[in-house]
Short mmCIF file of C-alpha atoms and ligand atoms in Angstrom, two decimals:
data_model
loop_
_atom_site.label_atom_id
_atom_site.label_comp_id
_atom_site.label_asym_id
_atom_site.label_seq_id
_atom_site.Cartn_x
_atom_site.Cartn_y
_atom_site.Cartn_z
CA MET N 126 -11.43 -8.62 -25.46
CA MET N 127 -12.70 -12.22 -25.32
CA ARG N 128 -11.90 -14.21 -22.23
CA THR N 129 -10.31 -17.51 -23.21
CA ARG N 130 -11.08 -19.30 -19.95
CA SER N 131 -14.42 -20.03 -18.42
CA LEU N 132 -15.52 -17.74 -15.60
CA ASP N 133 -19.10 -19.02 -15.50
CA ARG N 134 -19.12 -19.81 -11.80
CA SER N 135 -17.62 -16.43 -10.93
CA ARG N 136 -20.31 -14.75 -13.00
CA GLN N 137 -23.04 -16.74 -11.27
CA MET N 138 -21.60 -15.90 -7.85
CA TYR N 139 -21.43 -12.23 -8.76
CA GLU N 140 -25.09 -12.29 -9.79
CA ARG N 141 -25.92 -13.93 -6.46
CA ALA N 142 -23.71 -11.47 -4.55
CA LEU N 143 -25.52 -8.49 -6.06
CA LYS N 144 -28.58 -9.54 -4.05
CA SER N 145 -26.91 -9.32 -0.63
CA LEU N 146 -23.63 -7.37 -0.88
CA VAL N 147 -23.70 -3.76 -2.04
CA GLY N 148 -22.38 -3.74 -5.59
CA GLY N 149 -21.81 -7.50 -5.32
CA VAL N 150 -18.42 -6.95 -3.71
CA GLY N 151 -16.76 -6.78 -0.29
CA GLY N 152 -15.05 -3.45 -1.01
CA ASN N 153 -15.12 -0.72 -3.67
CA ALA N 154 -11.71 -1.77 -5.06
CA ARG N 155 -13.05 -5.22 -5.92
CA GLY N 156 -15.78 -4.23 -8.35
CA PRO N 157 -16.15 -3.48 -12.06
CA GLU N 158 -15.63 0.26 -11.47
CA TRP N 159 -12.08 -0.55 -10.32
CA GLY N 160 -11.39 -2.54 -13.50
CA TRP N 161 -12.70 -6.02 -12.71
CA ARG N 162 -14.68 -6.30 -15.92
CA PRO N 163 -17.09 -7.55 -17.00
CA HIS N 164 -17.47 -8.91 -13.45
CA PRO N 165 -15.20 -9.66 -10.49
CA VAL N 166 -13.56 -13.06 -10.14
CA PHE N 167 -14.36 -15.21 -7.08
CA MET N 168 -11.40 -17.10 -5.68
CA ALA N 169 -11.60 -20.52 -4.07
CA ARG N 170 -8.17 -20.88 -2.46
CA GLY N 171 -4.54 -19.84 -2.42
CA THR N 172 -1.28 -21.70 -1.87
CA GLY N 173 2.15 -20.07 -1.94
CA PRO N 174 2.39 -17.68 -4.90
CA ARG N 175 -0.81 -18.91 -6.60
CA LEU N 176 -4.58 -18.55 -6.41
CA TRP N 177 -7.35 -20.71 -7.92
CA ASP N 178 -10.74 -19.30 -8.78
CA VAL N 179 -14.09 -21.03 -8.39
CA ASP N 180 -13.97 -22.16 -12.05
CA GLY N 181 -10.62 -23.90 -11.46
CA ASN N 182 -8.42 -21.32 -13.24
CA ALA N 183 -4.98 -20.76 -11.67
CA TYR N 184 -3.25 -17.40 -11.24
CA ILE N 185 0.22 -16.30 -10.23
CA ASP N 186 -0.72 -13.76 -7.63
CA TYR N 187 0.87 -10.31 -7.41
CA LEU N 188 -2.27 -8.70 -6.01
CA ALA N 189 -1.25 -10.30 -2.73
CA ALA N 190 -4.60 -9.32 -1.19
CA TYR N 191 -3.46 -5.68 -1.61
CA GLY N 192 -0.21 -6.30 0.24
CA PRO N 193 -0.34 -8.54 3.30
CA MET N 194 0.72 -11.80 1.60
CA ILE N 195 4.47 -11.20 1.76
CA LEU N 196 4.95 -14.88 2.64
CA GLY N 197 2.45 -16.06 0.02
CA HIS N 198 -0.84 -17.81 0.70
CA ARG N 199 -1.18 -20.11 3.72
CA PRO N 200 2.43 -19.69 4.89
CA PRO N 201 2.95 -22.91 6.90
CA LYS N 202 4.59 -21.42 10.01
CA VAL N 203 2.08 -18.60 10.35
CA ILE N 204 -0.86 -20.95 9.87
CA ALA N 205 0.60 -23.41 12.39
CA ALA N 206 1.05 -20.62 14.96
CA VAL N 207 -2.54 -19.45 14.48
CA ARG N 208 -3.89 -23.03 14.71
CA GLU N 209 -2.04 -23.60 17.92
CA VAL N 210 -3.33 -20.41 19.47
CA MET N 211 -6.91 -21.23 18.50
CA GLU N 212 -6.62 -24.62 20.16
CA THR N 213 -4.74 -23.53 23.28
CA MET N 214 -5.69 -19.90 24.07
CA GLY N 215 -8.81 -19.06 22.09
CA SER N 216 -9.41 -16.24 19.65
CA MET N 217 -10.02 -13.40 22.12
CA LEU N 218 -9.03 -12.80 25.74
CA GLY N 219 -9.59 -9.05 26.10
CA THR N 220 -6.71 -8.80 28.58
CA GLY N 221 -2.95 -8.75 28.42
CA HIS N 222 -1.32 -12.03 27.38
CA ALA N 223 2.14 -13.38 26.64
CA LEU N 224 1.79 -13.35 22.85
CA GLU N 225 1.14 -9.61 22.69
CA LEU N 226 4.52 -9.09 24.34
CA GLU N 227 6.17 -11.50 21.91
CA ALA N 228 4.68 -9.63 18.97
CA ALA N 229 5.39 -6.13 20.33
CA GLU N 230 9.01 -6.98 21.17
CA ARG N 231 9.64 -8.30 17.67
CA VAL N 232 8.00 -5.31 15.96
CA VAL N 233 9.93 -2.85 18.15
CA ALA N 234 13.16 -4.72 17.38
CA ALA N 235 12.50 -4.60 13.64
CA VAL N 236 11.45 -0.98 13.00
CA PRO N 237 14.16 1.63 13.73
CA CYS N 238 11.89 4.43 15.03
CA TYR N 239 9.75 2.17 17.23
CA GLU N 240 10.56 2.69 20.91
CA LEU N 241 6.95 2.04 21.91
CA VAL N 242 4.04 0.71 19.84
CA ARG N 243 0.32 0.19 20.02
CA PHE N 244 -1.39 -2.34 17.80
CA ALA N 245 -4.58 -1.69 15.85
CA ASN N 246 -6.70 -3.76 13.50
CA THR N 247 -6.22 -1.71 10.35
CA GLY N 248 -3.86 0.82 8.85
CA SER N 249 -6.65 3.41 8.80
CA GLU N 250 -7.11 3.13 12.55
CA ALA N 251 -3.37 3.33 13.20
CA VAL N 252 -2.97 6.41 10.95
CA GLN N 253 -5.78 8.12 12.87
CA ALA N 254 -3.98 7.41 16.14
CA ALA N 255 -0.67 8.75 14.76
CA LEU N 256 -2.37 12.03 13.79
CA ARG N 257 -3.94 12.34 17.25
CA VAL N 258 -0.56 11.75 18.86
CA ALA N 259 1.10 14.40 16.66
CA ARG N 260 -1.62 16.98 17.35
CA THR N 261 -1.62 16.31 21.07
CA TYR N 262 2.16 16.36 21.37
CA THR N 263 2.64 19.60 19.41
CA GLY N 264 -0.57 21.39 20.43
CA ARG N 265 -0.99 22.29 16.74
CA GLU N 266 -3.78 21.29 14.35
CA LYS N 267 -2.73 21.31 10.72
CA ILE N 268 -1.44 18.30 8.83
CA LEU N 269 0.54 18.50 5.59
CA ARG N 270 -0.20 15.59 3.27
CA PHE N 271 0.72 14.98 -0.33
CA GLU N 272 -1.56 14.75 -3.33
CA GLY N 273 -2.00 11.20 -4.61
CA GLN N 274 -0.95 9.47 -1.42
CA PHE N 275 -3.36 7.24 0.45
CA HIS N 276 -3.48 7.00 4.22
CA GLY N 277 -6.63 4.99 4.75
CA MET N 278 -10.26 5.78 5.33
CA ALA N 279 -10.33 8.00 8.45
CA GLU N 280 -12.37 11.18 7.82
CA VAL N 281 -9.49 13.38 8.90
CA ILE N 282 -7.07 12.17 6.23
CA HIS N 283 -8.96 10.48 3.38
CA TRP N 284 -8.53 13.54 1.19
CA SER N 285 -6.82 14.15 -2.18
CA ALA N 286 -5.83 10.51 -2.63
CA LYS N 287 -6.97 10.24 -6.24
CA PRO N 288 -8.61 13.65 -6.79
CA ARG N 289 -10.12 14.61 -10.13
CA LEU N 290 -7.85 17.33 -11.46
CA GLU N 291 -10.75 19.61 -12.33
CA LEU N 292 -11.56 19.75 -8.59
CA ALA N 293 -8.01 19.81 -7.31
CA GLY N 294 -6.97 23.37 -8.17
CA PRO N 295 -3.44 24.58 -8.80
CA ARG N 296 -0.52 22.16 -8.67
CA GLU N 297 1.53 24.24 -6.24
CA ALA N 298 -1.24 24.52 -3.62
CA PRO N 299 -4.02 22.05 -4.42
CA HIS N 300 -7.49 22.24 -2.86
CA PRO N 301 -8.26 19.42 -0.45
CA VAL N 302 -10.65 17.03 -2.23
CA ALA N 303 -12.56 14.60 -0.01
CA GLY N 304 -11.99 10.94 -0.90
CA SER N 305 -15.63 10.12 -0.23
CA THR N 306 -18.97 11.82 -0.16
CA GLY N 307 -20.34 12.19 3.34
CA VAL N 308 -17.12 13.66 4.76
CA PRO N 309 -17.64 17.05 6.44
CA LYS N 310 -16.10 19.79 4.29
CA VAL N 311 -14.73 21.53 7.35
CA LEU N 312 -12.17 18.74 7.85
CA GLY N 313 -10.47 19.83 4.64
CA ASP N 314 -9.52 23.05 6.46
CA THR N 315 -7.26 21.05 8.80
CA LEU N 316 -5.12 19.88 5.87
CA LEU N 317 -2.53 21.39 3.60
CA ILE N 318 -2.14 19.51 0.31
CA ARG N 319 1.06 19.71 -1.70
CA PRO N 320 2.67 17.84 -4.59
CA TRP N 321 5.23 15.25 -3.48
CA ASN N 322 8.87 15.15 -4.50
CA ASP N 323 9.20 18.92 -5.04
CA PRO N 324 11.81 20.21 -2.55
CA GLU N 325 11.27 23.86 -3.46
CA ILE N 326 7.54 23.73 -2.70
CA LEU N 327 8.27 21.81 0.49
CA ARG N 328 10.72 24.48 1.67
CA ARG N 329 8.30 27.30 0.90
CA THR N 330 5.36 25.54 2.55
CA ILE N 331 7.22 24.80 5.75
CA ALA N 332 8.70 28.30 5.91
CA GLU N 333 5.20 29.75 5.59
CA HIS N 334 3.13 27.27 7.63
CA GLY N 335 5.67 25.63 9.98
CA PRO N 336 4.26 27.05 13.23
CA GLU N 337 0.74 25.70 12.48
CA LEU N 338 1.83 22.23 11.41
CA ALA N 339 1.44 19.33 13.83
CA ALA N 340 2.69 16.76 11.34
CA VAL N 341 3.78 15.95 7.85
CA ILE N 342 2.53 12.52 6.87
CA THR N 343 4.05 10.76 3.90
CA GLU N 344 4.36 7.38 2.30
CA PRO N 345 8.16 7.12 1.98
CA VAL N 346 7.59 5.55 -1.44
CA MET N 347 4.30 6.46 -3.09
CA ALA N 348 2.67 3.08 -3.58
CA ASN N 349 -0.96 4.08 -4.02
CA CYS N 350 -0.26 6.15 -7.11
CA GLY N 351 1.42 3.50 -9.16
CA VAL N 352 4.81 3.44 -7.55
CA ILE N 353 6.78 6.68 -7.30
CA PRO N 354 10.11 6.60 -5.49
CA PRO N 355 11.42 9.65 -3.66
CA ARG N 356 13.81 11.89 -5.56
CA PRO N 357 17.33 11.58 -4.18
CA GLY N 358 17.62 13.79 -1.10
CA TYR N 359 13.87 14.52 -0.79
CA LEU N 360 13.19 12.42 2.32
CA GLU N 361 16.42 13.69 3.90
CA GLU N 362 15.31 17.28 3.40
CA LEU N 363 11.82 16.49 4.70
CA ARG N 364 13.40 15.02 7.84
CA GLU N 365 15.65 18.01 8.33
CA LEU N 366 12.94 20.65 7.79
CA THR N 367 10.37 18.98 10.04
CA ALA N 368 12.92 18.54 12.83
CA ARG N 369 13.94 22.19 12.56
CA HIS N 370 10.33 23.40 12.86
CA GLY N 371 9.18 21.02 15.60
CA ILE N 372 6.83 19.21 13.21
CA VAL N 373 6.20 15.50 13.75
CA LEU N 374 7.30 13.44 10.74
CA ILE N 375 5.01 10.44 10.22
CA PHE N 376 5.98 7.73 7.76
CA ASP N 377 2.97 5.80 6.56
CA GLU N 378 4.65 2.44 6.02
CA VAL N 379 1.46 0.43 5.62
CA LYS N 380 2.79 -0.83 2.26
CA THR N 381 6.56 -0.38 2.67
CA GLY N 382 6.82 -1.69 6.25
CA PHE N 383 8.56 -5.09 6.58
CA ARG N 384 8.75 -5.11 2.78
CA LEU N 385 11.56 -2.82 1.59
CA ALA N 386 13.62 -4.13 4.49
CA ARG N 387 12.84 -5.74 7.82
CA GLY N 388 12.72 -2.19 9.21
CA GLY N 389 10.76 -0.87 6.21
CA ALA N 390 11.53 2.19 4.12
CA GLN N 391 13.10 3.97 7.10
CA GLU N 392 15.76 1.27 7.21
CA TYR N 393 16.08 1.11 3.42
CA PHE N 394 16.58 4.90 3.06
CA ARG N 395 18.17 5.35 6.50
CA ILE N 396 15.77 8.12 7.56
CA MET N 397 14.29 8.08 11.04
CA PRO N 398 10.73 9.46 11.27
CA ASP N 399 9.21 10.41 14.63
CA LEU N 400 6.23 8.09 14.17
CA ALA N 401 5.46 5.31 11.74
CA VAL N 402 2.41 3.28 10.88
CA THR N 403 2.81 -0.30 9.70
CA ALA N 404 0.23 -2.90 8.65
CA LYS N 405 -0.26 -5.43 5.82
CA ALA N 406 2.99 -7.47 5.88
CA ILE N 407 3.11 -7.19 9.69
CA ALA N 408 0.96 -10.30 10.15
CA ALA N 409 1.33 -11.95 6.73
CA GLY N 410 -2.39 -12.09 5.99
CA PHE N 411 -4.14 -11.52 9.30
CA PRO N 412 -5.71 -8.15 10.21
CA LEU N 413 -3.19 -6.12 12.16
CA ALA N 414 -1.52 -2.71 12.15
CA ALA N 415 0.80 -0.80 14.47
CA VAL N 416 1.48 2.80 15.32
CA GLY N 417 4.74 3.52 17.04
CA GLY N 418 7.63 5.86 17.46
CA ARG N 419 9.62 7.90 19.93
CA LYS N 420 8.72 7.20 23.55
CA GLU N 421 7.98 10.81 24.48
CA LEU N 422 5.43 11.07 21.65
CA MET N 423 3.79 7.69 22.10
CA GLU N 424 3.32 8.32 25.82
CA VAL N 425 0.57 10.85 25.08
CA ILE N 426 -1.63 7.80 24.48
CA SER N 427 -3.48 7.37 27.79
CA LEU N 428 -6.95 7.41 29.26
CA HIS N 429 -7.46 11.18 29.38
CA ARG N 430 -5.33 12.16 26.43
CA VAL N 431 -5.09 10.26 23.12
CA ALA N 432 -7.79 7.60 22.85
CA GLN N 433 -6.50 4.38 21.30
CA SER N 434 -8.50 1.30 22.13
CA ALA N 435 -10.76 -1.20 20.37
CA THR N 436 -12.44 -4.51 21.05
CA TYR N 437 -10.23 -6.71 18.90
CA HIS N 438 -6.87 -5.10 19.73
CA THR N 439 -4.04 -7.61 20.35
CA ASN N 440 -6.30 -10.61 19.85
CA PRO N 441 -4.20 -13.78 20.13
CA VAL N 442 -4.82 -14.79 16.49
CA ALA N 443 -3.28 -11.59 15.11
CA MET N 444 -0.50 -11.64 17.70
CA ALA N 445 0.42 -15.24 16.82
CA ALA N 446 0.44 -14.42 13.11
CA CYS N 447 2.58 -11.34 13.72
CA THR N 448 5.07 -13.21 15.90
CA ALA N 449 5.48 -15.97 13.31
CA ALA N 450 5.73 -13.47 10.43
CA MET N 451 8.37 -11.43 12.26
CA ASP N 452 10.44 -14.61 12.75
CA GLU N 453 10.13 -15.51 9.07
CA ILE N 454 11.30 -12.11 7.81
CA ALA N 455 14.25 -12.14 10.24
CA ALA N 456 15.73 -15.18 8.44
CA PRO N 457 19.15 -14.40 6.92
CA GLY N 458 18.95 -13.55 3.22
CA PHE N 459 15.15 -12.99 3.25
CA TYR N 460 15.31 -9.51 1.65
CA THR N 461 18.24 -10.37 -0.62
CA ARG N 462 16.14 -13.11 -2.20
CA LEU N 463 13.00 -10.96 -2.31
CA PHE N 464 14.87 -8.18 -4.10
CA GLN N 465 16.60 -10.60 -6.49
CA THR N 466 13.28 -12.11 -7.56
CA SER N 467 11.76 -8.64 -7.93
CA GLU N 468 14.68 -7.43 -10.05
CA ALA N 469 14.52 -10.50 -12.30
CA LEU N 470 10.79 -9.95 -12.79
CA CYS N 471 11.16 -6.22 -13.49
CA ASP N 472 14.02 -6.82 -15.95
CA GLY N 473 11.95 -9.44 -17.76
CA LEU N 474 8.91 -7.18 -17.95
CA ARG N 475 10.99 -4.25 -19.21
CA ARG N 476 12.52 -6.43 -21.93
CA ALA N 477 9.11 -7.80 -22.91
CA GLY N 478 7.74 -4.26 -23.23
CA ALA N 479 10.73 -3.16 -25.32
CA GLU N 480 10.48 -6.21 -27.62
CA ALA N 481 6.82 -5.40 -28.28
CA GLY N 482 7.70 -1.76 -28.94
CA VAL N 483 5.30 -0.52 -26.26
CA PRO N 484 6.66 2.43 -24.27
CA ILE N 485 6.52 1.63 -20.57
CA THR N 486 8.07 3.14 -17.49
CA LEU N 487 8.45 0.41 -14.92
CA GLN N 488 9.01 2.13 -11.57
CA GLY N 489 9.36 0.75 -8.12
CA VAL N 490 11.55 -0.12 -5.19
CA GLY N 491 12.30 -3.82 -4.79
CA PRO N 492 9.11 -5.87 -4.35
CA ILE N 493 6.66 -3.02 -5.06
CA PHE N 494 6.46 -1.67 -8.60
CA GLN N 495 4.08 -0.71 -11.36
CA VAL N 496 4.16 -1.06 -15.12
CA HIS N 497 3.18 2.45 -16.17
CA PHE N 498 2.19 2.90 -19.78
CA ALA N 499 4.08 6.17 -19.92
CA ASP N 500 6.99 7.47 -21.96
CA ARG N 501 8.74 9.27 -19.10
CA PRO N 502 9.50 8.87 -15.41
CA LEU N 503 6.68 9.86 -13.04
CA TRP N 504 7.53 11.90 -9.97
CA GLU N 505 4.18 12.98 -8.55
CA TYR N 506 0.44 12.33 -8.78
CA ARG N 507 -0.22 14.76 -11.63
CA ASP N 508 2.57 13.20 -13.73
CA MET N 509 0.78 9.92 -13.44
CA VAL N 510 -2.66 11.30 -14.26
CA GLN N 511 -1.32 13.25 -17.22
CA HIS N 512 1.20 10.78 -18.67
CA ALA N 513 0.24 7.21 -17.71
CA ARG N 514 -2.22 5.54 -20.09
CA ALA N 515 -5.12 3.84 -18.30
CA ASP N 516 -6.52 2.48 -21.60
CA ARG N 517 -3.32 0.56 -22.43
CA TYR N 518 -3.02 -0.66 -18.85
CA THR N 519 -6.55 -2.09 -19.02
CA ILE N 520 -5.73 -4.10 -22.14
CA PHE N 521 -2.50 -5.33 -20.56
CA TRP N 522 -4.24 -6.25 -17.30
CA GLN N 523 -7.00 -8.13 -19.10
CA ALA N 524 -4.52 -10.05 -21.29
CA MET N 525 -2.43 -11.00 -18.24
CA PHE N 526 -5.52 -12.04 -16.31
CA GLU N 527 -6.56 -14.32 -19.17
CA ARG N 528 -3.09 -15.85 -19.09
CA GLY N 529 -3.28 -16.51 -15.36
CA VAL N 530 -1.31 -13.58 -13.94
CA LEU N 531 -3.12 -11.46 -11.37
CA PHE N 532 -2.27 -7.98 -10.09
CA ASN N 533 -4.24 -4.84 -9.32
CA SER N 534 -6.70 -3.94 -12.07
CA HIS N 535 -6.20 -0.19 -11.48
CA TYR N 536 -3.31 1.57 -13.24
CA GLN N 537 -2.73 3.77 -10.19
CA GLU N 538 -1.92 0.78 -7.95
CA CYS N 539 1.01 -1.62 -7.72
CA TRP N 540 2.32 -5.19 -7.97
CA PHE N 541 3.60 -7.00 -4.86
CA VAL N 542 6.28 -9.67 -5.11
CA SER N 543 6.30 -12.18 -2.25
CA ALA N 544 9.02 -14.33 -0.73
CA VAL N 545 7.55 -17.43 -2.39
CA HIS N 546 7.62 -16.13 -5.94
CA GLY N 547 10.60 -17.75 -7.65
CA GLU N 548 12.22 -18.40 -11.02
CA THR N 549 9.28 -20.47 -12.29
CA GLU N 550 6.75 -17.73 -11.55
CA VAL N 551 9.02 -15.05 -13.01
CA ALA N 552 9.50 -17.04 -16.24
CA GLU N 553 5.76 -17.73 -16.60
CA THR N 554 4.89 -14.10 -15.87
CA VAL N 555 7.37 -12.73 -18.41
CA ALA N 556 6.14 -15.20 -21.06
CA ALA N 557 2.57 -14.02 -20.46
CA ALA N 558 3.71 -10.39 -20.56
CA ARG N 559 5.28 -10.83 -24.02
CA GLU N 560 1.86 -11.76 -25.38
CA ALA N 561 0.06 -9.14 -23.31
CA PHE N 562 2.32 -6.31 -24.52
CA ALA N 563 1.79 -7.58 -28.08
CA ALA N 564 -1.97 -7.33 -27.45
CA VAL N 565 -1.50 -3.70 -26.32
CA ARG N 566 0.46 -2.93 -29.45
CA LYS N 567 -2.11 -4.65 -31.65
CA ALA N 568 -4.89 -2.59 -30.09
CA GLY N 569 -3.19 0.41 -31.68
CA LEU N 570 -4.29 2.89 -29.00
C1 LIG V 252 -0.14 3.69 2.63
C2 LIG V 252 -1.44 3.22 3.22
N1 LIG V 252 -1.90 3.75 4.36
C3 LIG V 252 -3.03 3.32 4.95
C4 LIG V 252 -3.78 2.31 4.39
C5 LIG V 252 -5.02 1.84 5.06
O1 LIG V 252 -4.81 0.57 5.61
P1 LIG V 252 -6.06 -0.39 5.90
O2 LIG V 252 -6.63 -0.79 4.59
O3 LIG V 252 -5.47 -1.54 6.68
O4 LIG V 252 -7.03 0.41 6.71
C6 LIG V 252 -3.35 1.73 3.19
C7 LIG V 252 -4.13 0.66 2.55
O5 LIG V 252 -3.85 0.22 1.45
C8 LIG V 252 -2.15 2.18 2.59
O6 LIG V 252 -1.69 1.67 1.44
#
């Protein structure tokens, strides 16, 4: 499909980038293989719900930098807090300081299962710490994780996130498939992989393997596999079964945390995990994550037990951003407005798809959703692989991009609505979608 707007400068920058950055990009999800074709776009700046690229094209942004920008770009109070800290404290102290208490107190107050927390720089690091805590606390080794979920890049868990089905074995008991080359095969033996959202398989697995399982880790809403909500009762049963067998239940709320509610998915669904990992929205665009949970579990983090320490932990910049972000999301009506905007957008997109006669299944929970080009609801990873059409998604994505609407270029990812998207952005997005769905229909795939 022809691009209607100039991307000459982006193309030139990509050619330059290829000479110093591997693949010309800062991460594998930013390159042509992920869908940014024929070359990635280079952005110049962002304000509120919009981005501008280096050629001057504007975009309504639902990529949201893969999730952190819940307050939009350059949120004034967060930026002011960070500026102040840079001018008064400095960027790194390497010791305790007042702002880390401010941030920790707010995060503990927001997330129901957090009695104690530790901060980390990334979700991957925090997930790794949660798994160490669960293994140390239970004295067991195995972890049950679900096919199609993503829990970050740590060697011990970056398995079966988007496995090729020809490698993944039977649906009921999939083989662990490493998410990267260079990961020791033996680590796959520490994992049990199962399909999500199937209570019968869950019951059987826990009955059979309960005594070996240190933890079950789950995204409470699958948001790295398009978006797949839990079947009614599934999380409740997971909570009940893990508690009965002494298995630590870890919610990976890197995407859902501070987004589905101030207290994340655990507040939204009213299910209390033992541990939870949060990141992304926690500092509204600055690198930060947290691992936290019940006191008796978290207390296994100490010098001669669970190692959890890193150079940049609780740096004042991240702590200031977190403190300001936590205050913003605590404002009355914050989530009501966020959900209203999200519902208006989803309704508009559903109508636009129906008017164009293109079958879509738009699934999500509040501000995270995906437009699946599928003719049925999707309940687990293999549903998505087998029934969602990547070819139609690519045409849709490209047509939206050309019309100045940005979201993830991969059909197995999701859109993020922020608190600064409003009626204007929704109307513009839906108008673009009418034409983009028409382009999908015209392609006749
Ligand atoms: C559910 C989930 N867990 C963990 C991670 C890893 O977080 P990070 O990229 O901060 O390492 C991600 C990243 O997208 C995620 O979506």
